[in-house]
């Protein structure tokens, strides 16, 4: 503990990343404070992962119980299924309150000082905190910036929070529009289309790029599109963007061709969810006071140790984690980065292995992936001089999936043909978000399909879809 400073470590932003960093810092013996201007828990707990999963859990049950064909195949018959929108919304809100409370209490219990107010850099190893009662400056040997991100709203779209809204308002489920347009078909758009379609809304999905689900592996995206979009009577516009969105009753959406910018159509819908990604919340952090410039996309530049860079050089005692550095905009990546930053503060050099960090969309069925897409792997192969192999296995051939009557899905393994090293794994199917971790561990340990194909999986389990894919890889 240094006596020159008020704290060993001050963290600006108490989201999942800041929270993870604070817990690890305490375990390393650092006197720690965390500064938060808004809700403890940040985006994930309040406006992201947590409430959206609660909505997906409830709406998923409704979908399941209304799927008479599926239930009949299991020998089950039900009468009509009713739901209460407000009670579903309350389920999400109550979960947020609980997890927010748990997170705050865990910090207090460990002796982390929670400072409420707007924190910003006020010079080397100094942070100013602005509260309703004024401003104070605190000093710290090290500072971690963890300000998070906010939804991106493209130009021409006017958000009123009621009829035109982002995921921030969407997770509150304050209404259930008859017809909702969703702008964007990434994981946020997909998850909300899952919720709304299960609860009976009609959906129009608008994607500016020339294919739906642009970030996903193409084989997985094609299958997922067939099940999650085409199979649900969701209207889609591809290569089309929302040039202008005007809130009201109805919401008026002017559509144009993304490439030519020519007007295409005008939609009138009950509501519009803007799911066009997120941007870093990096304004007003006082970075200019120490000569740090944001990059062209407004991310805070960092190296692999999470140290902040200025003109390519490390800024001593300043670190940035989570969505604000743009490395990987996922809550669990932020948490991992927080721990890595603290490790480096303590003089133990560590870096994040992004290749082995998995991601998931909690649709019904789920999508998950870790490592590279086939396209990215082939690019790497052409640069480094190796061939890429792929192997696929299907849930239709999995006994457990058949027993559940949930046989839609596929696992795809991407690997180096010369060494067998696994480069990426993509799964679409029931419980994909849980299954992916076996693949994540394999990539973290740079394992080969030759080793993995001989691991023994319990039978009958869903995990055998990966077993089957590994076995197919060595047979090909």
XYZ file of C-alpha atoms in Angstrom:
476
model
C 0.000 0.000 0.000
C 1.429 3.365 -1.062
C 1.034 6.260 1.406
C 1.552 8.951 -1.244
C -1.889 8.234 -2.742
C -5.475 8.041 -1.485
C -5.811 4.627 -3.175
C -3.667 2.000 -4.845
C -6.321 1.673 -7.549
C -9.279 3.770 -8.655
C -11.678 2.286 -11.200
C -13.944 4.590 -13.216
C -17.144 2.673 -14.074
C -18.820 -0.088 -12.075
C -19.992 -2.357 -14.867
C -19.060 -6.033 -15.079
C -15.502 -5.098 -16.105
C -14.952 -2.609 -13.290
C -16.534 -4.977 -10.768
C -14.303 -7.888 -11.848
C -11.225 -5.665 -11.641
C -12.182 -4.426 -8.154
C -12.702 -7.929 -6.759
C -9.361 -9.097 -8.165
C -7.578 -5.956 -6.911
C -8.791 -6.591 -3.350
C -7.603 -10.213 -3.530
C -4.192 -8.817 -4.537
C -4.130 -6.534 -1.488
C -4.780 -3.226 -3.269
C -6.734 -0.453 -1.545
C -9.451 0.120 -4.143
C -12.220 2.596 -4.961
C -14.788 2.392 -7.749
C -16.599 5.418 -9.194
C -20.034 5.158 -10.824
C -22.254 7.978 -12.095
C -25.261 5.850 -13.062
C -26.429 2.318 -12.212
C -24.124 -0.124 -10.465
C -23.564 -3.046 -12.827
C -23.464 -0.950 -15.992
C -24.998 -2.069 -19.278
C -24.858 -5.833 -18.708
C -26.759 -5.860 -15.421
C -29.189 -3.013 -16.103
C -29.816 -2.771 -19.833
C -28.156 -5.766 -21.468
C -27.363 -9.400 -20.752
C -29.320 -9.782 -17.521
C -32.772 -8.297 -18.301
C -32.691 -9.583 -21.890
C -32.014 -13.146 -20.693
C -34.953 -12.850 -18.281
C -37.223 -11.760 -21.156
C -35.870 -14.550 -23.378
C -36.460 -17.132 -20.635
C -40.089 -16.080 -20.152
C -40.927 -15.587 -23.834
C -39.126 -18.845 -24.672
C -41.448 -20.729 -22.305
C -44.449 -19.123 -24.004
C -43.094 -20.194 -27.417
C -42.499 -23.737 -26.127
C -45.935 -24.075 -24.538
C -47.674 -22.732 -27.644
C -45.833 -25.113 -29.970
C -48.631 -27.678 -30.157
C -46.848 -29.702 -32.838
C -43.714 -30.111 -30.702
C -45.666 -30.950 -27.545
C -47.848 -33.433 -29.422
C -44.703 -35.245 -30.623
C -43.821 -35.720 -26.924
C -47.359 -36.905 -26.167
C -48.410 -33.686 -24.396
C -51.514 -31.597 -25.013
C -52.224 -28.209 -23.468
C -55.101 -25.779 -23.530
C -54.523 -22.129 -24.376
C -51.419 -20.453 -22.973
C -51.821 -16.953 -21.574
C -49.176 -14.537 -20.352
C -49.045 -11.190 -18.579
C -46.694 -8.697 -20.252
C -46.306 -6.656 -17.084
C -45.430 -9.730 -15.010
C -42.801 -10.763 -17.589
C -41.356 -7.218 -17.492
C -41.350 -7.380 -13.673
C -39.455 -10.687 -13.797
C -36.684 -8.883 -15.733
C -36.745 -5.795 -13.464
C -36.656 -7.858 -10.278
C -33.702 -9.850 -11.560
C -31.858 -6.609 -12.380
C -32.486 -5.300 -8.836
C -31.280 -8.536 -7.265
C -28.078 -8.776 -9.289
C -27.377 -5.061 -8.908
C -27.740 -5.474 -5.129
C -25.529 -8.583 -5.073
C -22.840 -6.774 -7.064
C -22.897 -3.687 -4.800
C -22.869 -5.802 -1.637
C -19.926 -7.898 -2.829
C -17.881 -4.698 -3.278
C -18.887 -3.305 0.117
C -18.206 -6.609 1.864
C -14.644 -6.629 0.538
C -13.998 -3.040 1.575
C -14.053 -1.406 -1.868
C -15.038 2.272 -1.523
C -17.994 3.039 -3.794
C -17.982 6.684 -4.866
C -21.112 7.949 -6.624
C -20.527 10.654 -9.227
C -18.920 11.377 -12.604
C -15.253 10.342 -12.588
C -12.710 11.731 -15.029
C -8.930 12.017 -15.308
C -7.674 15.251 -13.737
C -3.968 14.770 -14.483
C -1.363 12.065 -13.891
C -2.610 9.629 -11.214
C -5.527 11.965 -10.370
C -9.280 11.548 -10.784
C -11.902 14.222 -10.206
C -15.396 13.175 -9.123
C -18.341 15.471 -9.780
C -21.387 14.926 -7.570
C -24.513 16.959 -6.821
C -22.692 18.490 -3.863
C -19.602 19.560 -5.815
C -16.284 18.247 -7.052
C -13.417 16.499 -5.321
C -10.103 15.126 -6.521
C -8.637 11.825 -5.425
C -5.229 10.387 -6.159
C -4.383 6.825 -7.110
C -1.230 4.932 -7.935
C -3.113 3.302 -10.825
C -6.360 4.147 -12.627
C -8.537 1.798 -14.672
C -11.070 3.356 -17.050
C -14.129 1.182 -17.563
C -16.809 3.572 -18.900
C -18.612 1.039 -21.126
C -20.712 1.760 -24.196
C -24.045 3.120 -25.364
C -26.345 2.056 -28.222
C -25.408 3.474 -31.630
C -28.245 5.348 -33.335
C -27.522 5.999 -37.036
C -28.146 9.473 -38.475
C -31.736 10.034 -39.635
C -33.215 7.933 -36.820
C -35.005 9.874 -34.110
C -35.403 8.017 -30.801
C -38.236 8.997 -28.440
C -37.795 6.034 -26.064
C -41.448 4.993 -26.489
C -42.248 4.241 -30.140
C -38.667 4.347 -31.449
C -36.194 2.933 -28.946
C -32.908 1.093 -28.435
C -32.221 -2.058 -26.431
C -31.846 0.216 -23.356
C -35.615 0.805 -23.366
C -36.525 -2.482 -25.089
C -35.482 -4.597 -22.103
C -38.114 -2.855 -19.973
C -40.888 -4.333 -22.211
C -43.196 -1.428 -21.390
C -45.440 -2.347 -24.320
C -45.961 -5.155 -26.770
C -46.416 -3.556 -30.214
C -48.551 -5.438 -32.759
C -46.012 -4.672 -35.488
C -42.409 -3.867 -34.655
C -39.589 -3.041 -37.056
C -36.120 -4.123 -35.931
C -33.211 -2.257 -37.513
C -30.210 -4.605 -37.534
C -29.885 -8.410 -37.576
C -26.930 -8.884 -35.232
C -27.294 -10.660 -31.912
C -29.309 -7.819 -30.286
C -31.808 -7.737 -33.178
C -32.026 -11.539 -33.204
C -32.662 -11.813 -29.458
C -35.385 -9.156 -29.527
C -37.003 -10.747 -32.596
C -37.089 -13.970 -30.562
C -38.847 -12.252 -27.649
C -41.328 -10.261 -29.735
C -42.249 -13.116 -32.105
C -42.824 -15.492 -29.145
C -45.178 -12.962 -27.542
C -47.180 -12.473 -30.727
C -45.792 -9.334 -32.402
C -45.349 -9.166 -36.170
C -41.771 -8.272 -37.119
C -40.035 -6.578 -40.017
C -36.245 -6.867 -39.890
C -34.161 -4.295 -41.765
C -30.499 -5.113 -42.514
C -28.307 -2.626 -44.395
C -25.652 -5.182 -45.365
C -26.249 -7.662 -48.170
C -26.915 -10.641 -45.898
C -28.730 -11.249 -42.634
C -26.700 -12.010 -39.498
C -23.523 -10.478 -40.966
C -21.132 -11.246 -38.082
C -21.849 -14.977 -37.926
C -20.213 -17.899 -39.733
C -22.060 -18.304 -43.039
C -23.040 -21.987 -42.626
C -24.431 -21.297 -39.163
C -26.144 -18.090 -40.317
C -27.905 -19.891 -43.188
C -29.310 -22.573 -40.889
C -30.172 -20.115 -38.115
C -31.920 -17.825 -40.608
C -34.073 -20.741 -41.777
C -35.144 -21.568 -38.197
C -35.144 -18.199 -36.402
C -36.345 -15.893 -39.186
C -37.913 -17.658 -42.197
C -39.656 -20.221 -39.982
C -41.248 -17.436 -37.947
C -42.945 -15.382 -40.576
C -40.575 -12.456 -39.998
C -40.473 -10.117 -42.989
C -36.929 -9.095 -43.953
C -35.329 -6.318 -45.994
C -31.676 -6.983 -46.882
C -29.296 -4.429 -48.440
C -31.807 -1.801 -47.315
C -31.292 0.807 -44.605
C -33.617 2.955 -42.514
C -32.795 6.362 -43.959
C -35.243 8.190 -41.740
C -37.275 6.998 -38.775
C -39.882 9.324 -37.302
C -41.485 8.400 -33.954
C -45.233 8.605 -33.467
C -48.358 6.618 -34.062
C -47.585 5.143 -36.543
C -43.780 5.190 -36.675
C -42.787 6.181 -40.214
C -39.682 4.486 -41.655
C -38.220 5.638 -44.964
C -36.220 2.817 -46.555
C -33.436 3.253 -49.097
C -31.031 0.996 -50.978
C -27.804 0.842 -48.951
C -25.502 0.877 -52.006
C -27.279 3.301 -54.348
C -29.019 5.357 -51.617
C -32.188 5.350 -53.780
C -35.521 5.474 -51.949
C -37.208 2.076 -51.894
C -40.306 2.145 -49.682
C -42.021 3.721 -46.696
C -43.140 1.541 -43.765
C -45.672 2.491 -41.128
C -45.321 0.344 -38.006
C -46.353 0.474 -34.337
C -42.807 0.582 -32.981
C -39.185 0.462 -34.075
C -36.266 -1.078 -32.187
C -32.874 0.283 -33.237
C -30.376 -2.590 -32.850
C -27.427 -1.220 -34.824
C -24.660 -2.020 -32.378
C -22.940 -0.045 -29.643
C -20.345 2.714 -29.444
C -17.880 3.520 -26.643
C -18.931 5.947 -23.900
C -15.577 7.734 -23.975
C -16.526 11.411 -23.996
C -15.780 13.680 -21.027
C -13.234 11.352 -19.408
C -10.539 14.034 -19.128
C -8.125 12.102 -21.369
C -7.002 15.331 -23.045
C -5.570 16.471 -19.679
C -2.826 13.850 -20.064
C -2.516 14.009 -23.848
C -4.372 10.784 -24.740
C -6.323 10.845 -28.010
C -9.185 8.480 -28.851
C -8.827 6.473 -32.056
C -10.931 7.274 -35.135
C -13.845 5.192 -33.761
C -13.613 6.898 -30.333
C -12.139 3.876 -28.570
C -9.400 4.317 -25.965
C -6.217 2.855 -27.489
C -4.662 0.086 -25.356
C -2.030 -2.619 -25.752
C -2.560 -6.324 -24.955
C -1.802 -5.684 -21.272
C -4.698 -3.152 -21.164
C -2.297 -0.205 -20.698
C -3.542 3.015 -22.336
C -1.422 4.248 -25.257
C -0.639 7.783 -26.365
C 0.934 8.011 -29.837
C 1.771 4.300 -29.503
C 3.585 4.726 -26.176
C 2.342 3.373 -22.830
C 0.852 5.966 -20.473
C 2.175 4.939 -17.032
C -0.398 3.874 -14.398
C -3.413 4.230 -16.734
C -5.435 1.281 -18.022
C -8.691 0.862 -19.982
C -10.929 -2.199 -20.137
C -14.261 -3.322 -21.564
C -16.365 -1.896 -24.384
C -14.472 1.423 -24.279
C -11.288 -0.085 -25.733
C -13.135 -1.846 -28.576
C -11.132 -5.077 -28.413
C -14.177 -7.313 -27.836
C -17.494 -5.807 -26.791
C -18.734 -8.549 -24.455
C -19.375 -8.397 -20.706
C -17.227 -11.431 -19.927
C -14.396 -10.052 -22.081
C -14.528 -6.851 -19.987
C -14.311 -8.911 -16.824
C -11.318 -10.856 -18.173
C -9.611 -7.615 -19.195
C -10.169 -6.173 -15.707
C -8.382 -9.127 -14.141
C -5.544 -8.905 -16.701
C -5.129 -5.152 -16.028
C -4.863 -5.798 -12.271
C -2.364 -8.619 -12.871
C -0.186 -6.205 -14.856
C -0.580 -3.501 -12.180
C 0.782 -6.071 -9.717
C 3.788 -6.688 -11.952
C 2.679 -10.065 -13.307
C 2.726 -9.730 -17.084
C -0.404 -11.236 -18.619
C -2.382 -10.744 -21.834
C -5.913 -11.650 -22.925
C -6.331 -14.573 -25.339
C -9.257 -13.253 -27.386
C -9.316 -16.352 -29.619
C -10.615 -18.466 -26.755
C -13.338 -16.071 -25.518
C -16.735 -17.469 -26.558
C -19.844 -15.499 -27.485
C -23.512 -16.447 -27.670
C -26.903 -15.250 -28.858
C -29.634 -16.555 -26.543
C -32.250 -17.159 -29.197
C -34.352 -20.352 -29.277
C -32.351 -22.373 -30.274
C -29.121 -20.631 -29.276
C -26.098 -19.638 -31.366
C -22.565 -19.695 -29.973
C -19.064 -19.426 -31.324
C -15.430 -19.156 -30.329
C -12.339 -18.392 -32.397
C -12.410 -17.690 -36.129
C -15.040 -17.960 -38.830
C -14.109 -20.118 -41.824
C -13.443 -16.992 -43.903
C -11.061 -15.485 -41.318
C -9.255 -18.836 -40.884
C -8.726 -19.156 -44.654
C -7.301 -15.638 -44.814
C -4.865 -16.492 -42.024
C -4.025 -19.756 -43.791
C -3.203 -18.029 -47.066
C -0.869 -15.594 -45.238
C 0.827 -18.250 -43.080
C 0.796 -21.074 -45.617
C -1.543 -23.708 -44.212
C -4.790 -25.304 -45.398
C -8.022 -25.048 -43.434
C -10.359 -27.965 -42.880
C -13.964 -27.931 -41.626
C -16.122 -30.658 -40.123
C -19.838 -30.467 -39.345
C -22.171 -32.566 -37.273
C -25.906 -32.180 -36.840
C -28.273 -32.222 -33.882
C -30.562 -34.424 -36.011
C -28.077 -37.250 -35.366
C -27.848 -36.603 -31.613
C -29.866 -38.921 -29.373
C -30.415 -36.346 -26.601
C -31.605 -33.653 -29.046
C -34.002 -36.188 -30.585
C -35.290 -37.159 -27.127
C -35.983 -33.464 -26.424
C -37.660 -33.037 -29.818
C -35.142 -30.220 -30.480
C -33.190 -31.526 -33.438
C -32.609 -28.263 -35.350
C -28.949 -27.377 -35.299
C -25.361 -27.934 -36.271
C -21.827 -27.811 -34.865
C -18.996 -26.736 -37.134
C -15.305 -27.145 -36.336
C -12.642 -25.187 -38.244
C -9.083 -26.481 -37.962
C -5.604 -26.494 -39.516
C -5.166 -29.491 -41.788
C -1.437 -29.795 -41.063
C -1.438 -29.760 -37.239
C -5.136 -30.339 -36.543
C -5.194 -27.252 -34.263
C -8.752 -26.009 -33.687
C -9.160 -22.428 -34.982
C -12.883 -21.906 -34.488
C -16.070 -23.660 -33.430
C -19.606 -22.507 -34.213
C -22.775 -24.080 -32.830
C -26.450 -23.489 -33.541
C -28.847 -25.591 -31.487
C -30.373 -26.261 -28.077
C -28.014 -25.202 -25.235
C -25.331 -24.023 -27.681
C -24.229 -21.345 -25.184
C -23.270 -24.051 -22.672
C -21.748 -26.453 -25.192
C -19.277 -23.891 -26.555
C -17.054 -23.907 -23.464
C -15.537 -27.272 -24.256
C -14.395 -25.771 -27.576
C -13.241 -22.586 -25.843
C -10.971 -24.624 -23.548
C -9.649 -26.563 -26.562
C -8.712 -23.329 -28.355
C -7.187 -21.824 -25.184
C -4.958 -24.894 -24.904
C -4.223 -24.954 -28.663
C -5.536 -28.510 -28.885
C -5.712 -30.611 -32.010
C -8.737 -32.446 -33.427
C -6.555 -35.595 -33.264
C -6.520 -35.390 -29.447
C -10.082 -34.119 -29.077
C -11.568 -36.894 -31.218
C -10.457 -39.442 -28.605
C -12.009 -37.730 -25.577
C -14.983 -39.638 -24.166
C -18.319 -37.847 -23.761
C -21.229 -39.064 -21.657
C -24.009 -40.648 -23.704
C -26.624 -39.545 -24.481
C -25.711 -35.849 -24.182
C -25.841 -32.823 -26.443
C -22.048 -32.486 -26.064
C -21.720 -35.465 -28.408
C -22.366 -33.111 -31.351
C -18.846 -31.758 -30.756
C -17.470 -35.267 -30.252
C -18.968 -36.229 -33.608
C -17.556 -33.138 -35.352
C -14.034 -33.836 -34.018
C -14.273 -37.462 -35.155
C -15.392 -36.345 -38.624
C -12.459 -33.928 -38.780
C -9.895 -36.713 -38.339
C -11.758 -39.018 -40.732
C -11.778 -36.456 -43.559
